[in-house]
Amino acid sequence: MDALRQDLIYAFRVLRKDRAYAAAVILTLAICLGANTAIFTVVRSVLLRPLPYPQPDRLVSSFDAFPGAGVERGGTSVPNYVDRRAMTDVFSAAALYQWWGFRVGEGTQAKSVSAMNVTPSFFQVLGARPASGRLFAEADGTPGRNKVAVLSYTFAARQPGGIDGIVGSRLRLNDEVHDIVGVLPESFSFLSPEVRVFVPLAFTPEELAESARHSQNHELVMRLAPGVTLARAQARVDAQNARVIERDALKEVLVNAGYSTKLLPLEADIVRNVRAALQMLWGGVVFVVLIAAVNIANLSLVRANGRMKELATRNAIGAASRRLAKQLIAEATLLMIVGASLGVGLGFAALDAIEWIGFTDLPRAHEIRFDGVVLAMTLVPALLLGVVVGAVPALQLARVNLSSVLQQEGRSGTSGRTAKYVRRSLVVAQVALAFVLLMGGGLLLASFQRLLGVNPGFVPEHTSSPVA
């Protein structure tokens, strides 16, 4: 530890004398790694982190498609839901949901809030538990008994009585009184944290009738039974659809429209419209980081060759090659740690500006947060770069003829053939990376613009009646 401390102190002294080089490396790293930190945080939160539900890999979404009629993605119907729920061999639970909106309160004091109409099985599918009270029971889905509500934690906390006292009270929704039966945990949200109220769906005989088979006014989410694959569930649904089409009065129309039901992992379905654009955006940032690494390597090689005589002299008067190598690596690593730390700070600050950037419109935007994986993805490459940048001059020192280096009065070690070859290779690599980045920049920018303009597929259309 004493040797490491001495190496770091010496590295600090050396770098303080060469402030221009140190500043160039630190600023280059900070800016590029800051961008990478911010974008990777978004990519990890939106695309890579599992959904915040128990066994999220078993959650699937289902929708009907009529490609022959120009409908690549529709909703689903109540009869379809009834059929899926009966498939207990492949689905352990199924639930319908429907974006909605309510006027909460009375008269001119009423305010619009986002809401969802859901079947009582909804919270069972997602594995939710109440923070207070209870969630929906099957009886709550019976017409005439469905005037109950479950509130989000945030919304309940703002109501008179708060979390502990609101259960059992009443709330006026669209001028109809609902009994509040439960409050969800603070950590629970589904698709959007803006959903404040959940009320149970209660189906009429008309909605349950076969004639409503293709009235696609709902969305369907299901949980696969243990051990069941998505392919097996899809085959089961396809077989059921074939029987439905065969007896349907609109058989010919359905066949011509290419009617089918698609099952997708819920996690993939949520981000389907933004996955490719986010991946391209992160790819562009990675290219920028690679160019920065080549720049730093080039600067470091030039500096190392300029110091070759100094290093050879120290080696000649007794400094061990291993100790010199450790000091060179310590110098480079110290720079990388400082640059990466500043980059993390810049990336973290960029996340505070996420609303201004426009990322709040992304699916799962409310889940975007910095974590240890993002920190590791920033610091580990920087440390590896430090080791490489420090090791190159150490290896070069081990290969050169010390006598010839010491005899080069007034000449720089940059004239060595190896050094020239390496520097030229770095320049070629830098130009190639820059060219690729330039060519992809236009596509990247266009993709990013499309990303911010995309309908994320979860923003509810408020259907509440206007406030009086």
Short mmCIF file of C-alpha atoms in Angstrom, two decimals:
data_model
loop_
_atom_site.label_atom_id
_atom_site.label_comp_id
_atom_site.label_asym_id
_atom_site.label_seq_id
_atom_site.Cartn_x
_atom_site.Cartn_y
_atom_site.Cartn_z
CA MET A 1 0.00 0.00 0.00
CA ASP A 2 2.89 2.36 0.74
CA ALA A 3 4.31 1.75 -2.72
CA LEU A 4 0.93 2.45 -4.32
CA ARG A 5 0.55 5.64 -2.30
CA GLN A 6 4.02 6.78 -3.36
CA ASP A 7 3.25 5.99 -7.01
CA LEU A 8 0.04 8.02 -6.87
CA ILE A 9 1.79 10.96 -5.17
CA TYR A 10 4.51 10.88 -7.81
CA ALA A 11 1.90 10.62 -10.57
CA PHE A 12 0.10 13.68 -9.19
CA ARG A 13 3.34 15.68 -9.17
CA VAL A 14 4.22 14.67 -12.73
CA LEU A 15 0.74 15.46 -14.05
CA ARG A 16 0.67 18.80 -12.24
CA LYS A 17 3.73 19.80 -14.26
CA ASP A 18 2.03 18.73 -17.51
CA ARG A 19 -1.31 20.41 -16.93
CA ALA A 20 -2.22 20.82 -20.60
CA TYR A 21 -2.01 17.08 -21.22
CA ALA A 22 -3.85 16.25 -18.00
CA ALA A 23 -6.62 18.75 -18.72
CA ALA A 24 -7.06 17.48 -22.29
CA VAL A 25 -7.41 13.87 -21.15
CA ILE A 26 -9.70 14.65 -18.21
CA LEU A 27 -12.05 16.90 -20.18
CA THR A 28 -12.23 14.48 -23.11
CA LEU A 29 -13.09 11.61 -20.79
CA ALA A 30 -15.53 13.61 -18.69
CA ILE A 31 -17.59 14.82 -21.64
CA CYS A 32 -17.70 11.49 -23.48
CA LEU A 33 -18.26 9.32 -20.43
CA GLY A 34 -20.83 11.79 -19.13
CA ALA A 35 -22.85 11.31 -22.32
CA ASN A 36 -22.39 7.55 -22.11
CA THR A 37 -23.45 7.51 -18.45
CA ALA A 38 -26.66 9.43 -19.15
CA ILE A 39 -27.66 7.43 -22.23
CA PHE A 40 -26.77 4.06 -20.74
CA THR A 41 -28.81 4.91 -17.65
CA VAL A 42 -31.81 5.45 -19.92
CA VAL A 43 -31.10 2.30 -21.96
CA ARG A 44 -30.65 0.15 -18.87
CA SER A 45 -33.77 1.49 -17.16
CA VAL A 46 -36.02 1.29 -20.21
CA LEU A 47 -34.69 -1.75 -22.09
CA LEU A 48 -32.58 -3.91 -19.77
CA ARG A 49 -33.96 -3.74 -16.24
CA PRO A 50 -36.70 -6.34 -15.52
CA LEU A 51 -40.22 -5.08 -14.91
CA PRO A 52 -40.93 -4.39 -11.22
CA TYR A 53 -43.31 -7.31 -10.72
CA PRO A 54 -42.85 -10.83 -9.36
CA GLN A 55 -41.52 -13.18 -12.07
CA PRO A 56 -41.85 -10.55 -14.83
CA ASP A 57 -40.67 -13.00 -17.50
CA ARG A 58 -44.03 -14.81 -17.21
CA LEU A 59 -46.07 -11.69 -18.05
CA VAL A 60 -47.37 -11.47 -21.61
CA SER A 61 -49.56 -9.05 -23.51
CA SER A 62 -52.09 -10.15 -26.11
CA PHE A 63 -53.64 -8.31 -29.02
CA ASP A 64 -55.57 -9.09 -32.18
CA ALA A 65 -54.25 -8.26 -35.64
CA PHE A 66 -56.01 -7.90 -39.00
CA PRO A 67 -53.11 -7.20 -41.41
CA GLY A 68 -55.26 -7.77 -44.48
CA ALA A 69 -57.46 -4.90 -43.30
CA GLY A 70 -54.51 -2.67 -42.40
CA VAL A 71 -54.74 -3.28 -38.65
CA GLU A 72 -51.39 -4.58 -37.42
CA ARG A 73 -52.31 -4.14 -33.79
CA GLY A 74 -55.76 -3.93 -32.29
CA GLY A 75 -57.08 -4.49 -28.81
CA THR A 76 -59.05 -7.45 -27.59
CA SER A 77 -62.62 -8.26 -26.60
CA VAL A 78 -64.42 -9.50 -23.53
CA PRO A 79 -65.24 -12.93 -25.11
CA ASN A 80 -61.54 -13.35 -25.97
CA TYR A 81 -60.66 -12.57 -22.36
CA VAL A 82 -63.15 -15.16 -21.12
CA ASP A 83 -61.59 -17.77 -23.43
CA ARG A 84 -58.02 -16.96 -22.35
CA ARG A 85 -58.95 -17.05 -18.69
CA ALA A 86 -60.35 -20.54 -19.17
CA MET A 87 -56.99 -21.75 -20.57
CA THR A 88 -55.64 -22.62 -17.14
CA ASP A 89 -53.21 -25.11 -18.66
CA VAL A 90 -51.16 -22.25 -20.15
CA PHE A 91 -52.25 -19.11 -18.26
CA SER A 92 -52.38 -18.88 -14.47
CA ALA A 93 -54.23 -15.55 -14.63
CA ALA A 94 -55.57 -13.08 -17.20
CA ALA A 95 -56.88 -9.53 -16.91
CA LEU A 96 -58.35 -6.79 -19.06
CA TYR A 97 -57.56 -3.13 -18.60
CA GLN A 98 -58.78 0.03 -20.24
CA TRP A 99 -57.35 3.54 -20.05
CA TRP A 100 -59.87 5.95 -18.60
CA GLY A 101 -60.25 9.26 -16.85
CA PHE A 102 -62.46 10.61 -14.08
CA ARG A 103 -63.64 13.88 -12.67
CA VAL A 104 -62.88 13.63 -8.98
CA GLY A 105 -64.97 15.80 -6.69
CA GLU A 106 -68.07 17.89 -7.17
CA GLY A 107 -69.05 20.87 -9.29
CA THR A 108 -66.41 23.44 -10.09
CA GLN A 109 -64.01 21.83 -7.59
CA ALA A 110 -63.81 18.62 -9.64
CA LYS A 111 -60.43 17.73 -11.13
CA SER A 112 -59.55 15.32 -13.91
CA VAL A 113 -57.32 12.36 -13.06
CA SER A 114 -55.93 9.46 -15.08
CA ALA A 115 -57.51 6.11 -14.29
CA MET A 116 -57.86 2.51 -15.39
CA ASN A 117 -60.85 0.24 -15.62
CA VAL A 118 -59.58 -3.27 -14.83
CA THR A 119 -60.98 -6.72 -14.22
CA PRO A 120 -60.73 -7.85 -10.57
CA SER A 121 -57.98 -10.28 -11.63
CA PHE A 122 -55.71 -7.41 -12.71
CA PHE A 123 -53.71 -7.13 -9.51
CA GLN A 124 -53.43 -10.92 -9.27
CA VAL A 125 -51.77 -11.02 -12.70
CA LEU A 126 -49.22 -8.39 -11.65
CA GLY A 127 -48.65 -9.88 -8.21
CA ALA A 128 -49.60 -6.66 -6.40
CA ARG A 129 -50.34 -6.45 -2.69
CA PRO A 130 -52.21 -3.63 -0.92
CA ALA A 131 -50.45 -1.08 1.25
CA SER A 132 -53.74 -0.54 3.04
CA GLY A 133 -57.15 -2.19 2.83
CA ARG A 134 -57.69 -4.74 0.08
CA LEU A 135 -57.56 -5.06 -3.68
CA PHE A 136 -60.46 -6.15 -5.89
CA ALA A 137 -62.36 -9.38 -5.25
CA GLU A 138 -64.27 -11.31 -7.92
CA ALA A 139 -67.56 -9.96 -6.56
CA ASP A 140 -66.42 -6.41 -7.38
CA GLY A 141 -66.74 -7.30 -11.06
CA THR A 142 -70.50 -7.83 -10.79
CA PRO A 143 -72.79 -5.14 -12.26
CA GLY A 144 -74.23 -3.08 -9.44
CA ARG A 145 -71.43 -4.04 -7.05
CA ASN A 146 -68.57 -2.39 -8.91
CA LYS A 147 -68.78 1.10 -7.39
CA VAL A 148 -65.51 0.61 -5.54
CA ALA A 149 -62.04 2.01 -6.14
CA VAL A 150 -58.40 1.31 -5.39
CA LEU A 151 -56.14 4.36 -5.23
CA SER A 152 -52.48 4.85 -6.03
CA TYR A 153 -50.28 5.59 -3.04
CA THR A 154 -49.47 9.13 -4.21
CA PHE A 155 -53.09 10.03 -4.84
CA ALA A 156 -54.29 8.53 -1.55
CA ALA A 157 -51.64 10.42 0.42
CA ARG A 158 -53.10 13.71 -0.84
CA GLN A 159 -56.65 12.90 0.25
CA PRO A 160 -58.20 13.69 3.65
CA GLY A 161 -57.25 10.94 6.07
CA GLY A 162 -54.13 9.94 4.16
CA ILE A 163 -52.99 6.37 3.57
CA ASP A 164 -54.24 4.97 6.87
CA GLY A 165 -57.55 6.77 7.09
CA ILE A 166 -58.86 6.82 3.54
CA VAL A 167 -59.92 3.15 3.28
CA GLY A 168 -63.64 2.93 3.94
CA SER A 169 -64.31 6.50 2.89
CA ARG A 170 -66.04 7.53 -0.33
CA LEU A 171 -64.90 9.31 -3.46
CA ARG A 172 -67.05 10.91 -6.14
CA LEU A 173 -65.93 9.82 -9.62
CA ASN A 174 -67.81 11.32 -12.57
CA ASP A 175 -70.60 12.25 -10.15
CA GLU A 176 -70.94 8.65 -8.92
CA VAL A 177 -69.99 7.69 -5.38
CA HIS A 178 -67.37 4.93 -5.05
CA ASP A 179 -66.23 3.21 -1.87
CA ILE A 180 -62.45 3.22 -1.43
CA VAL A 181 -61.44 -0.33 -0.56
CA GLY A 182 -57.65 -0.18 -0.81
CA VAL A 183 -54.44 1.68 -1.49
CA LEU A 184 -51.57 0.36 -3.61
CA PRO A 185 -47.93 0.35 -2.45
CA GLU A 186 -45.83 3.40 -3.27
CA SER A 187 -43.63 1.29 -5.56
CA PHE A 188 -46.52 0.05 -7.72
CA SER A 189 -47.32 1.47 -11.13
CA PHE A 190 -48.44 -0.06 -14.40
CA LEU A 191 -47.26 1.56 -17.63
CA SER A 192 -47.64 5.08 -16.22
CA PRO A 193 -47.25 6.49 -12.69
CA GLU A 194 -49.92 9.06 -13.57
CA VAL A 195 -52.72 6.52 -13.12
CA ARG A 196 -54.35 7.55 -9.83
CA VAL A 197 -57.53 5.48 -9.63
CA PHE A 198 -58.43 1.89 -10.50
CA VAL A 199 -62.07 0.79 -10.76
CA PRO A 200 -63.37 -2.71 -11.59
CA LEU A 201 -64.89 -3.64 -14.92
CA ALA A 202 -68.34 -5.23 -14.70
CA PHE A 203 -69.52 -6.80 -17.96
CA THR A 204 -73.08 -6.75 -19.23
CA PRO A 205 -74.62 -9.77 -21.00
CA GLU A 206 -74.21 -7.88 -24.28
CA GLU A 207 -70.46 -7.48 -23.72
CA LEU A 208 -70.12 -11.18 -22.89
CA ALA A 209 -72.10 -12.31 -25.94
CA GLU A 210 -70.40 -13.95 -28.94
CA SER A 211 -71.57 -11.03 -31.09
CA ALA A 212 -69.08 -8.84 -29.16
CA ARG A 213 -66.16 -11.11 -30.10
CA HIS A 214 -64.52 -8.44 -32.25
CA SER A 215 -65.39 -5.35 -30.20
CA GLN A 216 -61.81 -4.57 -29.31
CA ASN A 217 -62.10 -1.94 -26.62
CA HIS A 218 -59.71 -3.42 -24.07
CA GLU A 219 -56.09 -4.48 -23.57
CA LEU A 220 -55.17 -7.92 -22.26
CA VAL A 221 -52.30 -8.92 -19.96
CA MET A 222 -51.74 -12.48 -18.77
CA ARG A 223 -49.39 -14.53 -16.63
CA LEU A 224 -48.03 -17.77 -18.05
CA ALA A 225 -48.52 -20.86 -15.94
CA PRO A 226 -45.30 -22.22 -14.36
CA GLY A 227 -43.17 -24.07 -16.90
CA VAL A 228 -45.21 -22.91 -19.92
CA THR A 229 -43.29 -21.31 -22.79
CA LEU A 230 -44.56 -18.44 -24.89
CA ALA A 231 -44.54 -20.69 -27.97
CA ARG A 232 -46.77 -23.25 -26.28
CA ALA A 233 -49.21 -20.55 -25.15
CA GLN A 234 -49.26 -19.06 -28.66
CA ALA A 235 -50.03 -22.47 -30.17
CA ARG A 236 -52.86 -22.94 -27.67
CA VAL A 237 -54.35 -19.54 -28.55
CA ASP A 238 -53.99 -20.22 -32.29
CA ALA A 239 -55.89 -23.48 -31.92
CA GLN A 240 -58.68 -21.72 -30.03
CA ASN A 241 -58.83 -18.98 -32.68
CA ALA A 242 -59.14 -21.58 -35.43
CA ARG A 243 -62.22 -23.01 -33.73
CA VAL A 244 -63.67 -19.51 -33.23
CA ILE A 245 -63.16 -18.58 -36.89
CA GLU A 246 -64.70 -21.83 -38.08
CA ARG A 247 -68.03 -21.09 -36.37
CA ASP A 248 -67.98 -17.30 -36.81
CA ALA A 249 -70.60 -15.76 -39.10
CA LEU A 250 -67.84 -13.45 -40.40
CA LYS A 251 -65.50 -16.34 -41.21
CA GLU A 252 -64.71 -15.19 -44.75
CA VAL A 253 -64.08 -11.61 -43.64
CA LEU A 254 -61.78 -12.77 -40.84
CA VAL A 255 -59.81 -15.08 -43.12
CA ASN A 256 -59.35 -12.36 -45.75
CA ALA A 257 -58.25 -9.92 -43.04
CA GLY A 258 -55.66 -12.42 -41.78
CA TYR A 259 -57.14 -12.37 -38.28
CA SER A 260 -54.78 -13.66 -35.60
CA THR A 261 -53.89 -13.12 -31.96
CA LYS A 262 -50.32 -12.24 -31.04
CA LEU A 263 -48.65 -12.91 -27.71
CA LEU A 264 -45.60 -10.89 -26.72
CA PRO A 265 -43.56 -10.69 -23.53
CA LEU A 266 -44.98 -7.69 -21.69
CA GLU A 267 -41.53 -6.20 -21.20
CA ALA A 268 -40.76 -6.31 -24.94
CA ASP A 269 -44.22 -5.07 -25.87
CA ILE A 270 -43.97 -1.98 -23.66
CA VAL A 271 -40.77 -0.77 -25.38
CA ARG A 272 -41.50 -2.04 -28.88
CA ASN A 273 -41.67 1.45 -30.42
CA VAL A 274 -38.45 2.79 -28.89
CA ARG A 275 -36.07 -0.18 -28.62
CA ALA A 276 -34.32 0.25 -31.98
CA ALA A 277 -33.98 4.02 -31.66
CA LEU A 278 -32.55 3.82 -28.14
CA GLN A 279 -30.08 1.14 -29.20
CA MET A 280 -28.93 3.31 -32.11
CA LEU A 281 -28.61 6.31 -29.81
CA TRP A 282 -26.44 4.39 -27.38
CA GLY A 283 -24.43 2.97 -30.28
CA GLY A 284 -23.62 6.50 -31.44
CA VAL A 285 -22.46 7.47 -27.96
CA VAL A 286 -20.25 4.36 -27.78
CA PHE A 287 -18.60 5.42 -31.05
CA VAL A 288 -17.90 8.83 -29.54
CA VAL A 289 -16.29 7.14 -26.53
CA LEU A 290 -14.14 4.99 -28.84
CA ILE A 291 -12.94 8.07 -30.72
CA ALA A 292 -12.13 9.70 -27.39
CA ALA A 293 -10.15 6.61 -26.36
CA VAL A 294 -8.15 6.72 -29.60
CA ASN A 295 -7.49 10.43 -29.07
CA ILE A 296 -6.27 9.81 -25.54
CA ALA A 297 -4.10 6.90 -26.66
CA ASN A 298 -2.55 9.07 -29.39
CA LEU A 299 -1.85 11.93 -26.97
CA SER A 300 -0.39 9.53 -24.44
CA LEU A 301 1.85 7.85 -27.01
CA VAL A 302 3.27 11.17 -28.16
CA ARG A 303 3.88 12.20 -24.54
CA ALA A 304 5.44 8.84 -23.67
CA ASN A 305 7.86 9.03 -26.58
CA GLY A 306 8.78 12.53 -25.50
CA ARG A 307 9.63 11.15 -22.04
CA MET A 308 11.57 8.14 -23.29
CA LYS A 309 14.96 9.69 -22.56
CA GLU A 310 13.85 10.59 -19.01
CA LEU A 311 12.62 7.05 -18.42
CA ALA A 312 15.77 5.52 -19.89
CA THR A 313 17.92 7.70 -17.64
CA ARG A 314 15.99 6.66 -14.53
CA ASN A 315 16.29 3.04 -15.58
CA ALA A 316 20.02 3.39 -16.16
CA ILE A 317 20.67 4.83 -12.69
CA GLY A 318 18.88 2.01 -10.94
CA ALA A 319 15.10 2.41 -11.19
CA ALA A 320 13.63 -1.03 -11.84
CA SER A 321 11.61 -1.44 -15.05
CA ARG A 322 8.71 -2.89 -13.05
CA ARG A 323 8.64 0.16 -10.76
CA LEU A 324 8.68 2.50 -13.77
CA ALA A 325 5.83 0.54 -15.33
CA LYS A 326 3.79 0.81 -12.12
CA GLN A 327 4.37 4.56 -12.00
CA LEU A 328 3.32 4.98 -15.65
CA ILE A 329 0.17 2.95 -15.06
CA ALA A 330 -0.53 4.93 -11.88
CA GLU A 331 -0.28 8.21 -13.85
CA ALA A 332 -2.67 7.01 -16.54
CA THR A 333 -5.08 5.42 -14.08
CA LEU A 334 -5.21 8.54 -11.92
CA LEU A 335 -6.18 10.58 -14.97
CA MET A 336 -8.83 8.07 -15.99
CA ILE A 337 -10.35 7.94 -12.50
CA VAL A 338 -10.60 11.73 -12.31
CA GLY A 339 -12.06 11.96 -15.83
CA ALA A 340 -14.50 9.12 -15.25
CA SER A 341 -15.62 10.58 -11.91
CA LEU A 342 -16.35 13.91 -13.56
CA GLY A 343 -18.14 12.01 -16.33
CA VAL A 344 -20.36 10.27 -13.80
CA GLY A 345 -21.16 13.65 -12.27
CA LEU A 346 -22.03 15.13 -15.66
CA GLY A 347 -24.16 12.11 -16.54
CA PHE A 348 -25.99 12.33 -13.23
CA ALA A 349 -26.60 16.05 -13.82
CA ALA A 350 -27.91 15.27 -17.31
CA LEU A 351 -30.50 12.94 -15.78
CA ASP A 352 -31.85 15.89 -13.80
CA ALA A 353 -32.53 17.56 -17.15
CA ILE A 354 -34.34 14.51 -18.47
CA GLU A 355 -37.67 16.31 -18.79
CA TRP A 356 -36.07 19.09 -20.85
CA ILE A 357 -34.39 16.50 -23.11
CA GLY A 358 -37.75 14.84 -23.73
CA PHE A 359 -37.11 11.39 -22.27
CA THR A 360 -40.13 11.65 -19.96
CA ASP A 361 -42.26 10.61 -22.94
CA LEU A 362 -40.52 7.23 -23.12
CA PRO A 363 -42.19 4.11 -21.76
CA ARG A 364 -40.87 3.30 -18.27
CA ALA A 365 -39.48 6.85 -18.03
CA HIS A 366 -40.52 6.96 -14.38
CA GLU A 367 -38.14 4.04 -13.73
CA ILE A 368 -35.05 5.82 -15.08
CA ARG A 369 -32.44 5.92 -12.33
CA PHE A 370 -28.70 5.67 -11.83
CA ASP A 371 -27.41 2.43 -10.27
CA GLY A 372 -24.29 0.40 -9.60
CA VAL A 373 -24.32 -1.28 -13.01
CA VAL A 374 -24.19 2.11 -14.74
CA LEU A 375 -21.35 3.16 -12.44
CA ALA A 376 -19.42 0.00 -13.28
CA MET A 377 -20.01 0.52 -17.02
CA THR A 378 -18.39 3.94 -16.66
CA LEU A 379 -15.49 3.24 -14.30
CA VAL A 380 -14.33 -0.20 -15.51
CA PRO A 381 -13.62 0.86 -19.15
CA ALA A 382 -11.84 3.96 -17.85
CA LEU A 383 -9.63 1.86 -15.57
CA LEU A 384 -8.85 -0.56 -18.40
CA LEU A 385 -7.95 2.36 -20.65
CA GLY A 386 -5.66 3.67 -17.90
CA VAL A 387 -3.85 0.33 -17.68
CA VAL A 388 -3.43 0.15 -21.47
CA VAL A 389 -2.25 3.76 -21.80
CA GLY A 390 0.23 3.25 -18.97
CA ALA A 391 1.44 -0.14 -20.18
CA VAL A 392 2.29 0.95 -23.75
CA PRO A 393 5.24 3.21 -22.81
CA ALA A 394 6.38 0.64 -20.25
CA LEU A 395 6.52 -2.05 -22.95
CA GLN A 396 8.21 0.36 -25.32
CA LEU A 397 10.86 1.13 -22.69
CA ALA A 398 11.54 -2.58 -22.24
CA ARG A 399 12.19 -3.00 -25.98
CA VAL A 400 14.39 0.00 -26.76
CA ASN A 401 18.18 0.12 -26.62
CA LEU A 402 18.90 2.33 -23.62
CA SER A 403 22.32 3.36 -24.92
CA SER A 404 20.94 4.60 -28.22
CA VAL A 405 18.17 6.51 -26.46
CA LEU A 406 20.60 8.22 -24.09
CA GLN A 407 22.87 9.17 -27.01
CA GLN A 408 20.05 10.95 -28.87
CA GLU A 409 21.00 14.47 -27.81
CA GLY A 410 18.17 16.85 -28.48
CA ARG A 411 16.24 14.27 -30.42
CA SER A 412 12.84 12.93 -29.53
CA GLY A 413 12.03 9.26 -29.29
CA THR A 414 9.14 9.87 -31.66
CA SER A 415 11.42 9.01 -34.56
CA GLY A 416 11.27 5.31 -33.73
CA ARG A 417 9.69 3.17 -36.40
CA THR A 418 7.43 1.39 -33.92
CA ALA A 419 6.17 4.66 -32.46
CA LYS A 420 5.46 6.07 -35.90
CA TYR A 421 3.64 2.91 -36.94
CA VAL A 422 1.51 2.86 -33.79
CA ARG A 423 0.64 6.56 -34.06
CA ARG A 424 -0.28 6.23 -37.73
CA SER A 425 -2.46 3.22 -36.92
CA LEU A 426 -4.20 5.21 -34.22
CA VAL A 427 -4.82 8.09 -36.61
CA VAL A 428 -6.25 5.71 -39.23
CA ALA A 429 -8.50 4.11 -36.61
CA GLN A 430 -9.62 7.52 -35.41
CA VAL A 431 -10.45 8.71 -38.92
CA ALA A 432 -12.32 5.46 -39.65
CA LEU A 433 -14.38 5.73 -36.47
CA ALA A 434 -15.09 9.40 -37.12
CA PHE A 435 -16.22 8.59 -40.68
CA VAL A 436 -18.58 5.87 -39.47
CA LEU A 437 -19.93 8.20 -36.80
CA LEU A 438 -20.40 11.01 -39.32
CA MET A 439 -22.24 8.73 -41.75
CA GLY A 440 -24.45 7.42 -38.98
CA GLY A 441 -24.97 10.79 -37.34
CA GLY A 442 -27.77 11.82 -39.67
CA LEU A 443 -29.59 8.52 -39.22
CA LEU A 444 -29.02 8.71 -35.48
CA LEU A 445 -30.45 12.21 -35.26
CA ALA A 446 -33.46 11.23 -37.36
CA SER A 447 -34.03 8.16 -35.20
CA PHE A 448 -33.80 10.24 -32.04
CA GLN A 449 -36.34 12.70 -33.39
CA ARG A 450 -38.67 9.82 -34.23
CA LEU A 451 -38.05 8.39 -30.77
CA LEU A 452 -39.24 11.57 -29.06
CA GLY A 453 -42.23 11.78 -31.38
CA VAL A 454 -43.29 8.16 -30.98
CA ASN A 455 -46.51 7.22 -29.25
CA PRO A 456 -45.11 5.10 -26.41
CA GLY A 457 -48.28 3.03 -26.27
CA PHE A 458 -49.18 3.71 -22.68
CA VAL A 459 -50.28 7.34 -22.37
CA PRO A 460 -53.99 7.25 -21.55
CA GLU A 461 -56.42 9.22 -23.59
CA HIS A 462 -58.53 10.97 -21.00
CA THR A 463 -62.13 10.14 -21.66
CA SER A 464 -63.56 11.97 -18.70
CA SER A 465 -66.39 14.36 -19.27
CA PRO A 466 -65.46 18.04 -19.15
CA VAL A 467 -65.33 19.85 -15.86
CA ALA A 468 -68.41 21.95 -15.35
#
